[in-house]
Amino acid sequence: MEELATIDALRARLAASRARGRPVGLVATMGALHAGHAALVADVRRHAVLVVMSSFVNPLQFGPTDDFERYPRDPDRDRDVAAAAGVDILFAPTAGEMYRPGTTVRVVAGEAASRWEGAIRPGHFDGVLTVVAKLFNIVQPDVTAFGQKDIQQVTLIRRMIAELDFPVELRVVPIVRDTDGLAMSSRNRYLNPAERRAALALPNALRAVVRAWEQGETDAARLAAVAEALLRGESAISVDYVAVVDANAMAPVPEATAGTIVAAAIRSGSARLIDNVILGERRP
Ligand code: AMP
């Protein structure tokens, strides 16, 4: 695996590869790698000859009360995980390399970012789309993979690709879970054992929603109530939202159908955790 830290070096390296007609894949991460990230690499690997992983804790997507400073950073371990996952080029720029002094231009995520994660983290998705647009322009990938775990992010990246005409194929990879059912996340490191046990209410609640839907419940409010009852039954966590929404606008739907998203966010200890299920697809 090669490691590069500057945009110029990466561009030069990719130009040589592209000239030989080798399709390029991109997996964008913030490091602190786990099996969820490795699943994205495995997916992209099937559609690209050269796989680039970016590892960059993007300051633009963190608000003043977010966990930017303490976000886990472990470059040595990341190097091993990325190499084992099959990454060809690890691109780990500094913040100064990605955002030259005086940078002010941003991508505006728009209406579908106004709810849920976007409401709780104002400006978050503008920061995400800005860095992803930069990475698309730097790497010019033929294919890219993002995780279903960050479902509103997937919606907004899909829309950005369509609305800003990026010539890249988006692949969405199902959520990778730990054996206890918790969706893998770099932020799981913040949980102590008791907080982690309490956080299992999140996947449990989503499983209960899927069961209710499979038993014929389609009323969105009643499906949300199933999840909320289970989450509120776990007194050690707090609930940010339970959303029953469509996949294009992240807007609430009155009736759930196959493809409807049920997304939820909780806090356990000092960790903010998100999870979701797409009705009619793989169970959580
Ligand atoms: P992050 O490093 O948290 O910004 O995540 C980088 C990419 O990995 C994003 O596309 C995430 O959606 C994806 N990802 C994170 N956790 C998981 C998971 N448990 N399963 C699948 N993909 C994931």
PDB file of C-alpha atoms in Angstrom, residues 23-272:
ATOM      1  CA  PRO A  23     -10.844   2.058 -13.089  1.00  0.00           C
ATOM      2  CA  VAL A  24     -10.336   3.947  -9.830  1.00  0.00           C
ATOM      3  CA  GLY A  25     -12.431   3.453  -6.685  1.00  0.00           C
ATOM      4  CA  LEU A  26     -12.706   5.808  -3.709  1.00  0.00           C
ATOM      5  CA  VAL A  27     -13.604   5.049  -0.101  1.00  0.00           C
ATOM      6  CA  ALA A  28     -13.816   8.235   1.976  1.00  0.00           C
ATOM      7  CA  THR A  29     -13.266   7.855   5.723  1.00  0.00           C
ATOM      8  CA  MET A  30     -12.286   9.775   8.813  1.00  0.00           C
ATOM      9  CA  GLY A  31      -9.886   7.030   9.891  1.00  0.00           C
ATOM     10  CA  ALA A  32     -10.340   5.065  13.143  1.00  0.00           C
ATOM     11  CA  LEU A  33     -10.995   2.191  10.780  1.00  0.00           C
ATOM     12  CA  HIS A  34     -13.153  -0.847  11.541  1.00  0.00           C
ATOM     13  CA  ALA A  35     -14.855  -3.698   9.673  1.00  0.00           C
ATOM     14  CA  GLY A  36     -17.506  -1.316   8.274  1.00  0.00           C
ATOM     15  CA  HIS A  37     -14.811   0.592   6.413  1.00  0.00           C
ATOM     16  CA  ALA A  38     -13.260  -2.684   5.237  1.00  0.00           C
ATOM     17  CA  ALA A  39     -16.643  -3.703   3.785  1.00  0.00           C
ATOM     18  CA  LEU A  40     -16.669  -0.515   1.691  1.00  0.00           C
ATOM     19  CA  VAL A  41     -13.194  -1.356   0.372  1.00  0.00           C
ATOM     20  CA  ALA A  42     -14.266  -4.923  -0.470  1.00  0.00           C
ATOM     21  CA  ASP A  43     -17.272  -3.609  -2.367  1.00  0.00           C
ATOM     22  CA  VAL A  44     -15.331  -1.004  -4.356  1.00  0.00           C
ATOM     23  CA  ARG A  45     -12.588  -3.518  -5.054  1.00  0.00           C
ATOM     24  CA  ARG A  46     -15.061  -5.552  -7.137  1.00  0.00           C
ATOM     25  CA  HIS A  47     -15.581  -2.572  -9.467  1.00  0.00           C
ATOM     26  CA  ALA A  48     -12.179  -0.902  -9.555  1.00  0.00           C
ATOM     27  CA  VAL A  49      -8.603  -1.952 -10.182  1.00  0.00           C
ATOM     28  CA  LEU A  50      -7.085   0.781  -8.034  1.00  0.00           C
ATOM     29  CA  VAL A  51      -8.674   1.543  -4.637  1.00  0.00           C
ATOM     30  CA  VAL A  52      -7.978   4.849  -2.951  1.00  0.00           C
ATOM     31  CA  MET A  53      -8.979   5.360   0.676  1.00  0.00           C
ATOM     32  CA  SER A  54      -8.991   8.866   2.076  1.00  0.00           C
ATOM     33  CA  SER A  55      -8.512   9.277   5.800  1.00  0.00           C
ATOM     34  CA  PHE A  56      -9.294  12.810   6.904  1.00  0.00           C
ATOM     35  CA  VAL A  57     -11.078  14.106   9.991  1.00  0.00           C
ATOM     36  CA  ASN A  58     -12.848  16.911   8.175  1.00  0.00           C
ATOM     37  CA  PRO A  59     -13.096  19.967  10.445  1.00  0.00           C
ATOM     38  CA  LEU A  60     -15.822  21.494   8.250  1.00  0.00           C
ATOM     39  CA  GLN A  61     -18.384  18.861   9.237  1.00  0.00           C
ATOM     40  CA  PHE A  62     -17.957  19.292  12.999  1.00  0.00           C
ATOM     41  CA  GLY A  63     -19.930  21.945  14.870  1.00  0.00           C
ATOM     42  CA  PRO A  64     -18.600  23.848  17.893  1.00  0.00           C
ATOM     43  CA  THR A  65     -20.148  21.350  20.346  1.00  0.00           C
ATOM     44  CA  ASP A  66     -19.206  18.250  18.317  1.00  0.00           C
ATOM     45  CA  ASP A  67     -16.365  15.860  19.130  1.00  0.00           C
ATOM     46  CA  PHE A  68     -13.727  17.095  16.645  1.00  0.00           C
ATOM     47  CA  GLU A  69     -10.933  17.348  19.206  1.00  0.00           C
ATOM     48  CA  ARG A  70     -11.467  13.962  20.766  1.00  0.00           C
ATOM     49  CA  TYR A  71     -12.493  12.090  17.600  1.00  0.00           C
ATOM     50  CA  PRO A  72     -10.357   8.895  17.665  1.00  0.00           C
ATOM     51  CA  ARG A  73      -7.168   9.181  15.604  1.00  0.00           C
ATOM     52  CA  ASP A  74      -4.986   6.104  15.204  1.00  0.00           C
ATOM     53  CA  PRO A  75      -2.888   6.391  12.022  1.00  0.00           C
ATOM     54  CA  ASP A  76      -0.637   3.435  12.796  1.00  0.00           C
ATOM     55  CA  ARG A  77      -3.502   1.031  13.274  1.00  0.00           C
ATOM     56  CA  ASP A  78      -5.369   2.547  10.299  1.00  0.00           C
ATOM     57  CA  ARG A  79      -2.389   1.806   8.078  1.00  0.00           C
ATOM     58  CA  ASP A  80      -2.561  -1.889   9.024  1.00  0.00           C
ATOM     59  CA  VAL A  81      -6.347  -2.128   8.689  1.00  0.00           C
ATOM     60  CA  ALA A  82      -6.352  -0.346   5.323  1.00  0.00           C
ATOM     61  CA  ALA A  83      -3.555  -2.520   3.937  1.00  0.00           C
ATOM     62  CA  ALA A  84      -5.263  -5.702   5.162  1.00  0.00           C
ATOM     63  CA  ALA A  85      -8.556  -4.563   3.624  1.00  0.00           C
ATOM     64  CA  GLY A  86      -6.882  -4.234   0.230  1.00  0.00           C
ATOM     65  CA  VAL A  87      -6.444  -0.478  -0.126  1.00  0.00           C
ATOM     66  CA  ASP A  88      -3.874   0.442  -2.793  1.00  0.00           C
ATOM     67  CA  ILE A  89      -3.377   4.102  -1.908  1.00  0.00           C
ATOM     68  CA  LEU A  90      -4.053   5.663   1.491  1.00  0.00           C
ATOM     69  CA  PHE A  91      -4.520   9.425   1.140  1.00  0.00           C
ATOM     70  CA  ALA A  92      -4.164  11.176   4.494  1.00  0.00           C
ATOM     71  CA  PRO A  93      -3.844  14.919   3.975  1.00  0.00           C
ATOM     72  CA  THR A  94      -3.520  17.557   6.674  1.00  0.00           C
ATOM     73  CA  ALA A  95      -6.319  20.076   7.189  1.00  0.00           C
ATOM     74  CA  GLY A  96      -4.034  22.748   5.743  1.00  0.00           C
ATOM     75  CA  GLU A  97      -3.557  20.691   2.590  1.00  0.00           C
ATOM     76  CA  MET A  98      -7.300  20.202   2.076  1.00  0.00           C
ATOM     77  CA  TYR A  99      -8.318  23.749   2.996  1.00  0.00           C
ATOM     78  CA  ARG A 100      -5.747  26.297   1.925  1.00  0.00           C
ATOM     79  CA  PRO A 101      -5.845  29.504   3.960  1.00  0.00           C
ATOM     80  CA  GLY A 102      -8.623  31.795   2.805  1.00  0.00           C
ATOM     81  CA  THR A 103     -10.874  28.987   1.517  1.00  0.00           C
ATOM     82  CA  THR A 104     -14.515  30.094   1.737  1.00  0.00           C
ATOM     83  CA  VAL A 105     -16.452  28.259  -1.010  1.00  0.00           C
ATOM     84  CA  ARG A 106     -18.851  25.538   0.209  1.00  0.00           C
ATOM     85  CA  VAL A 107     -21.346  23.052  -1.207  1.00  0.00           C
ATOM     86  CA  VAL A 108     -24.845  23.761   0.186  1.00  0.00           C
ATOM     87  CA  ALA A 109     -26.714  20.544   0.938  1.00  0.00           C
ATOM     88  CA  GLY A 110     -30.207  22.073   0.776  1.00  0.00           C
ATOM     89  CA  GLU A 111     -33.636  20.974   1.969  1.00  0.00           C
ATOM     90  CA  ALA A 112     -32.919  17.253   2.551  1.00  0.00           C
ATOM     91  CA  ALA A 113     -30.264  18.323   5.090  1.00  0.00           C
ATOM     92  CA  SER A 114     -32.688  20.435   7.116  1.00  0.00           C
ATOM     93  CA  ARG A 115     -33.998  17.561   9.258  1.00  0.00           C
ATOM     94  CA  TRP A 116     -32.647  14.860  11.592  1.00  0.00           C
ATOM     95  CA  GLU A 117     -28.834  14.896  11.642  1.00  0.00           C
ATOM     96  CA  GLY A 118     -28.814  18.222   9.816  1.00  0.00           C
ATOM     97  CA  ALA A 119     -31.155  19.817  12.356  1.00  0.00           C
ATOM     98  CA  ILE A 120     -29.093  18.615  15.302  1.00  0.00           C
ATOM     99  CA  ARG A 121     -25.759  19.392  13.624  1.00  0.00           C
ATOM    100  CA  PRO A 122     -26.242  22.638  11.659  1.00  0.00           C
ATOM    101  CA  GLY A 123     -23.790  22.933   8.762  1.00  0.00           C
ATOM    102  CA  HIS A 124     -22.693  19.297   9.124  1.00  0.00           C
ATOM    103  CA  PHE A 125     -23.851  18.198   5.682  1.00  0.00           C
ATOM    104  CA  ASP A 126     -22.494  21.287   3.926  1.00  0.00           C
ATOM    105  CA  GLY A 127     -19.139  20.256   5.395  1.00  0.00           C
ATOM    106  CA  VAL A 128     -19.594  16.624   4.334  1.00  0.00           C
ATOM    107  CA  LEU A 129     -20.604  17.496   0.772  1.00  0.00           C
ATOM    108  CA  THR A 130     -17.805  20.048   0.439  1.00  0.00           C
ATOM    109  CA  VAL A 131     -15.117  17.532   1.383  1.00  0.00           C
ATOM    110  CA  VAL A 132     -16.691  14.753  -0.701  1.00  0.00           C
ATOM    111  CA  ALA A 133     -16.908  17.064  -3.733  1.00  0.00           C
ATOM    112  CA  LYS A 134     -13.240  17.933  -3.243  1.00  0.00           C
ATOM    113  CA  LEU A 135     -12.325  14.241  -2.976  1.00  0.00           C
ATOM    114  CA  PHE A 136     -14.328  13.461  -6.132  1.00  0.00           C
ATOM    115  CA  ASN A 137     -12.422  16.200  -7.970  1.00  0.00           C
ATOM    116  CA  ILE A 138      -9.045  15.153  -6.580  1.00  0.00           C
ATOM    117  CA  VAL A 139      -9.419  11.403  -7.148  1.00  0.00           C
ATOM    118  CA  GLN A 140     -11.927  11.442 -10.046  1.00  0.00           C
ATOM    119  CA  PRO A 141     -13.114   7.955  -9.093  1.00  0.00           C
ATOM    120  CA  ASP A 142     -15.156   5.775 -11.427  1.00  0.00           C
ATOM    121  CA  VAL A 143     -16.878   4.217  -8.419  1.00  0.00           C
ATOM    122  CA  THR A 144     -17.280   5.126  -4.761  1.00  0.00           C
ATOM    123  CA  ALA A 145     -18.884   3.366  -1.784  1.00  0.00           C
ATOM    124  CA  PHE A 146     -20.611   4.891   1.224  1.00  0.00           C
ATOM    125  CA  GLY A 147     -22.199   3.110   4.166  1.00  0.00           C
ATOM    126  CA  GLN A 148     -25.932   2.803   4.758  1.00  0.00           C
ATOM    127  CA  LYS A 149     -25.209   3.517   8.408  1.00  0.00           C
ATOM    128  CA  ASP A 150     -25.037   7.230   7.587  1.00  0.00           C
ATOM    129  CA  ILE A 151     -28.257   7.091   5.608  1.00  0.00           C
ATOM    130  CA  GLN A 152     -28.951  10.834   5.380  1.00  0.00           C
ATOM    131  CA  GLN A 153     -25.377  11.309   4.174  1.00  0.00           C
ATOM    132  CA  VAL A 154     -26.009   8.681   1.472  1.00  0.00           C
ATOM    133  CA  THR A 155     -29.167  10.503   0.396  1.00  0.00           C
ATOM    134  CA  LEU A 156     -27.325  13.802   0.135  1.00  0.00           C
ATOM    135  CA  ILE A 157     -24.316  12.355  -1.691  1.00  0.00           C
ATOM    136  CA  ARG A 158     -26.624  10.597  -4.145  1.00  0.00           C
ATOM    137  CA  ARG A 159     -28.346  13.922  -4.757  1.00  0.00           C
ATOM    138  CA  MET A 160     -25.088  15.833  -5.071  1.00  0.00           C
ATOM    139  CA  ILE A 161     -23.804  13.328  -7.653  1.00  0.00           C
ATOM    140  CA  ALA A 162     -27.040  13.675  -9.640  1.00  0.00           C
ATOM    141  CA  GLU A 163     -27.579  17.402  -9.222  1.00  0.00           C
ATOM    142  CA  LEU A 164     -23.951  18.499  -9.719  1.00  0.00           C
ATOM    143  CA  ASP A 165     -23.274  15.877 -12.432  1.00  0.00           C
ATOM    144  CA  PHE A 166     -20.333  14.056 -10.893  1.00  0.00           C
ATOM    145  CA  PRO A 167     -19.433  11.158 -13.236  1.00  0.00           C
ATOM    146  CA  VAL A 168     -19.148   8.542 -10.498  1.00  0.00           C
ATOM    147  CA  GLU A 169     -21.092   5.391  -9.628  1.00  0.00           C
ATOM    148  CA  LEU A 170     -22.328   5.401  -6.025  1.00  0.00           C
ATOM    149  CA  ARG A 171     -22.507   2.089  -4.201  1.00  0.00           C
ATOM    150  CA  VAL A 172     -24.290   1.832  -0.856  1.00  0.00           C
ATOM    151  CA  VAL A 173     -22.965  -0.846   1.483  1.00  0.00           C
ATOM    152  CA  PRO A 174     -25.230  -2.438   4.143  1.00  0.00           C
ATOM    153  CA  ILE A 175     -24.528  -1.731   7.806  1.00  0.00           C
ATOM    154  CA  VAL A 176     -21.828  -3.893   9.361  1.00  0.00           C
ATOM    155  CA  ARG A 177     -22.695  -4.787  12.961  1.00  0.00           C
ATOM    156  CA  ASP A 178     -20.772  -6.144  15.894  1.00  0.00           C
ATOM    157  CA  THR A 179     -21.843  -9.538  17.252  1.00  0.00           C
ATOM    158  CA  ASP A 180     -24.073  -7.833  19.842  1.00  0.00           C
ATOM    159  CA  GLY A 181     -25.989  -6.056  17.082  1.00  0.00           C
ATOM    160  CA  LEU A 182     -24.594  -2.550  17.535  1.00  0.00           C
ATOM    161  CA  ALA A 183     -23.702  -0.905  14.224  1.00  0.00           C
ATOM    162  CA  MET A 184     -19.937  -0.532  13.996  1.00  0.00           C
ATOM    163  CA  SER A 185     -18.827   3.039  14.474  1.00  0.00           C
ATOM    164  CA  SER A 186     -15.621   4.818  15.382  1.00  0.00           C
ATOM    165  CA  ARG A 187     -17.666   6.493  18.128  1.00  0.00           C
ATOM    166  CA  ASN A 188     -18.398   3.136  19.822  1.00  0.00           C
ATOM    167  CA  ARG A 189     -14.973   3.629  21.424  1.00  0.00           C
ATOM    168  CA  TYR A 190     -16.537   6.265  23.656  1.00  0.00           C
ATOM    169  CA  LEU A 191     -18.832   3.670  25.295  1.00  0.00           C
ATOM    170  CA  ASN A 192     -18.041   1.891  28.533  1.00  0.00           C
ATOM    171  CA  PRO A 193     -19.573  -1.606  28.929  1.00  0.00           C
ATOM    172  CA  ALA A 194     -22.745  -0.341  30.662  1.00  0.00           C
ATOM    173  CA  GLU A 195     -23.250   2.413  28.090  1.00  0.00           C
ATOM    174  CA  ARG A 196     -22.776  -0.093  25.318  1.00  0.00           C
ATOM    175  CA  ARG A 197     -25.386  -2.443  26.815  1.00  0.00           C
ATOM    176  CA  ALA A 198     -27.822   0.464  27.039  1.00  0.00           C
ATOM    177  CA  ALA A 199     -27.058   1.453  23.432  1.00  0.00           C
ATOM    178  CA  LEU A 200     -28.250  -1.959  22.225  1.00  0.00           C
ATOM    179  CA  ALA A 201     -31.774  -0.566  22.641  1.00  0.00           C
ATOM    180  CA  LEU A 202     -31.117   1.160  19.291  1.00  0.00           C
ATOM    181  CA  PRO A 203     -30.736  -1.945  17.074  1.00  0.00           C
ATOM    182  CA  ASN A 204     -33.345  -3.725  19.216  1.00  0.00           C
ATOM    183  CA  ALA A 205     -35.854  -0.944  18.561  1.00  0.00           C
ATOM    184  CA  LEU A 206     -35.213  -1.080  14.813  1.00  0.00           C
ATOM    185  CA  ARG A 207     -35.652  -4.849  14.827  1.00  0.00           C
ATOM    186  CA  ALA A 208     -38.986  -4.405  16.598  1.00  0.00           C
ATOM    187  CA  VAL A 209     -40.088  -1.938  13.920  1.00  0.00           C
ATOM    188  CA  VAL A 210     -39.187  -4.435  11.190  1.00  0.00           C
ATOM    189  CA  ARG A 211     -41.190  -7.142  12.981  1.00  0.00           C
ATOM    190  CA  ALA A 212     -44.215  -4.854  13.252  1.00  0.00           C
ATOM    191  CA  TRP A 213     -43.929  -3.940   9.566  1.00  0.00           C
ATOM    192  CA  GLU A 214     -43.607  -7.586   8.572  1.00  0.00           C
ATOM    193  CA  GLN A 215     -46.745  -8.289  10.578  1.00  0.00           C
ATOM    194  CA  GLY A 216     -48.635  -5.761   8.463  1.00  0.00           C
ATOM    195  CA  GLU A 217     -48.268  -2.434  10.296  1.00  0.00           C
ATOM    196  CA  THR A 218     -47.762   0.342   7.707  1.00  0.00           C
ATOM    197  CA  ASP A 219     -48.837   3.419   9.668  1.00  0.00           C
ATOM    198  CA  ALA A 220     -45.651   5.460  10.068  1.00  0.00           C
ATOM    199  CA  ALA A 221     -46.650   7.019  13.383  1.00  0.00           C
ATOM    200  CA  ARG A 222     -47.406   3.603  14.887  1.00  0.00           C
ATOM    201  CA  LEU A 223     -44.117   2.184  13.565  1.00  0.00           C
ATOM    202  CA  ALA A 224     -42.213   5.104  15.083  1.00  0.00           C
ATOM    203  CA  ALA A 225     -44.090   4.547  18.347  1.00  0.00           C
ATOM    204  CA  VAL A 226     -42.862   0.939  18.466  1.00  0.00           C
ATOM    205  CA  ALA A 227     -39.260   2.149  18.349  1.00  0.00           C
ATOM    206  CA  GLU A 228     -39.825   5.059  20.719  1.00  0.00           C
ATOM    207  CA  ALA A 229     -41.430   2.825  23.355  1.00  0.00           C
ATOM    208  CA  LEU A 230     -38.422   0.506  23.348  1.00  0.00           C
ATOM    209  CA  LEU A 231     -35.916   3.352  23.380  1.00  0.00           C
ATOM    210  CA  ARG A 232     -37.680   5.230  26.169  1.00  0.00           C
ATOM    211  CA  GLY A 233     -37.766   1.983  28.148  1.00  0.00           C
ATOM    212  CA  GLU A 234     -33.976   2.208  28.399  1.00  0.00           C
ATOM    213  CA  SER A 235     -33.564   4.970  30.959  1.00  0.00           C
ATOM    214  CA  ALA A 236     -29.777   5.240  30.534  1.00  0.00           C
ATOM    215  CA  ILE A 237     -30.056   6.623  26.985  1.00  0.00           C
ATOM    216  CA  SER A 238     -31.713   9.697  25.514  1.00  0.00           C
ATOM    217  CA  VAL A 239     -33.465   9.763  22.149  1.00  0.00           C
ATOM    218  CA  ASP A 240     -32.713  12.457  19.584  1.00  0.00           C
ATOM    219  CA  TYR A 241     -35.231  11.279  16.969  1.00  0.00           C
ATOM    220  CA  VAL A 242     -37.002   8.373  15.347  1.00  0.00           C
ATOM    221  CA  ALA A 243     -37.734   9.159  11.690  1.00  0.00           C
ATOM    222  CA  VAL A 244     -39.883   7.251   9.190  1.00  0.00           C
ATOM    223  CA  VAL A 245     -38.931   8.850   5.887  1.00  0.00           C
ATOM    224  CA  ASP A 246     -38.529   8.494   2.138  1.00  0.00           C
ATOM    225  CA  ALA A 247     -35.081   7.919   0.647  1.00  0.00           C
ATOM    226  CA  ASN A 248     -34.910  10.970  -1.616  1.00  0.00           C
ATOM    227  CA  ALA A 249     -35.943  13.899   0.586  1.00  0.00           C
ATOM    228  CA  MET A 250     -35.627  12.346   4.049  1.00  0.00           C
ATOM    229  CA  ALA A 251     -39.169  13.681   4.525  1.00  0.00           C
ATOM    230  CA  PRO A 252     -41.678  11.973   6.849  1.00  0.00           C
ATOM    231  CA  VAL A 253     -44.105   9.618   5.103  1.00  0.00           C
ATOM    232  CA  PRO A 254     -47.586   8.794   6.466  1.00  0.00           C
ATOM    233  CA  GLU A 255     -47.488   5.172   5.287  1.00  0.00           C
ATOM    234  CA  ALA A 256     -44.442   2.910   5.157  1.00  0.00           C
ATOM    235  CA  THR A 257     -43.756   0.890   2.015  1.00  0.00           C
ATOM    236  CA  ALA A 258     -40.780  -1.223   0.906  1.00  0.00           C
ATOM    237  CA  GLY A 259     -37.844   1.168   0.712  1.00  0.00           C
ATOM    238  CA  THR A 260     -39.065   3.439   3.507  1.00  0.00           C
ATOM    239  CA  ILE A 261     -36.256   4.326   5.897  1.00  0.00           C
ATOM    240  CA  VAL A 262     -36.599   4.102   9.669  1.00  0.00           C
ATOM    241  CA  ALA A 263     -33.701   6.048  11.163  1.00  0.00           C
ATOM    242  CA  ALA A 264     -32.956   6.831  14.790  1.00  0.00           C
ATOM    243  CA  ALA A 265     -30.353   8.633  16.862  1.00  0.00           C
ATOM    244  CA  ILE A 266     -29.625   8.262  20.565  1.00  0.00           C
ATOM    245  CA  ARG A 267     -27.103   9.328  23.134  1.00  0.00           C
ATOM    246  CA  SER A 268     -25.508   6.848  25.492  1.00  0.00           C
ATOM    247  CA  GLY A 269     -22.926   8.246  27.859  1.00  0.00           C
ATOM    248  CA  SER A 270     -20.949  10.780  25.846  1.00  0.00           C
ATOM    249  CA  ALA A 271     -21.550   9.026  22.510  1.00  0.00           C
ATOM    250  CA  ARG A 272     -24.125  10.031  19.918  1.00  0.00           C
TER     251      ARG A 272
END
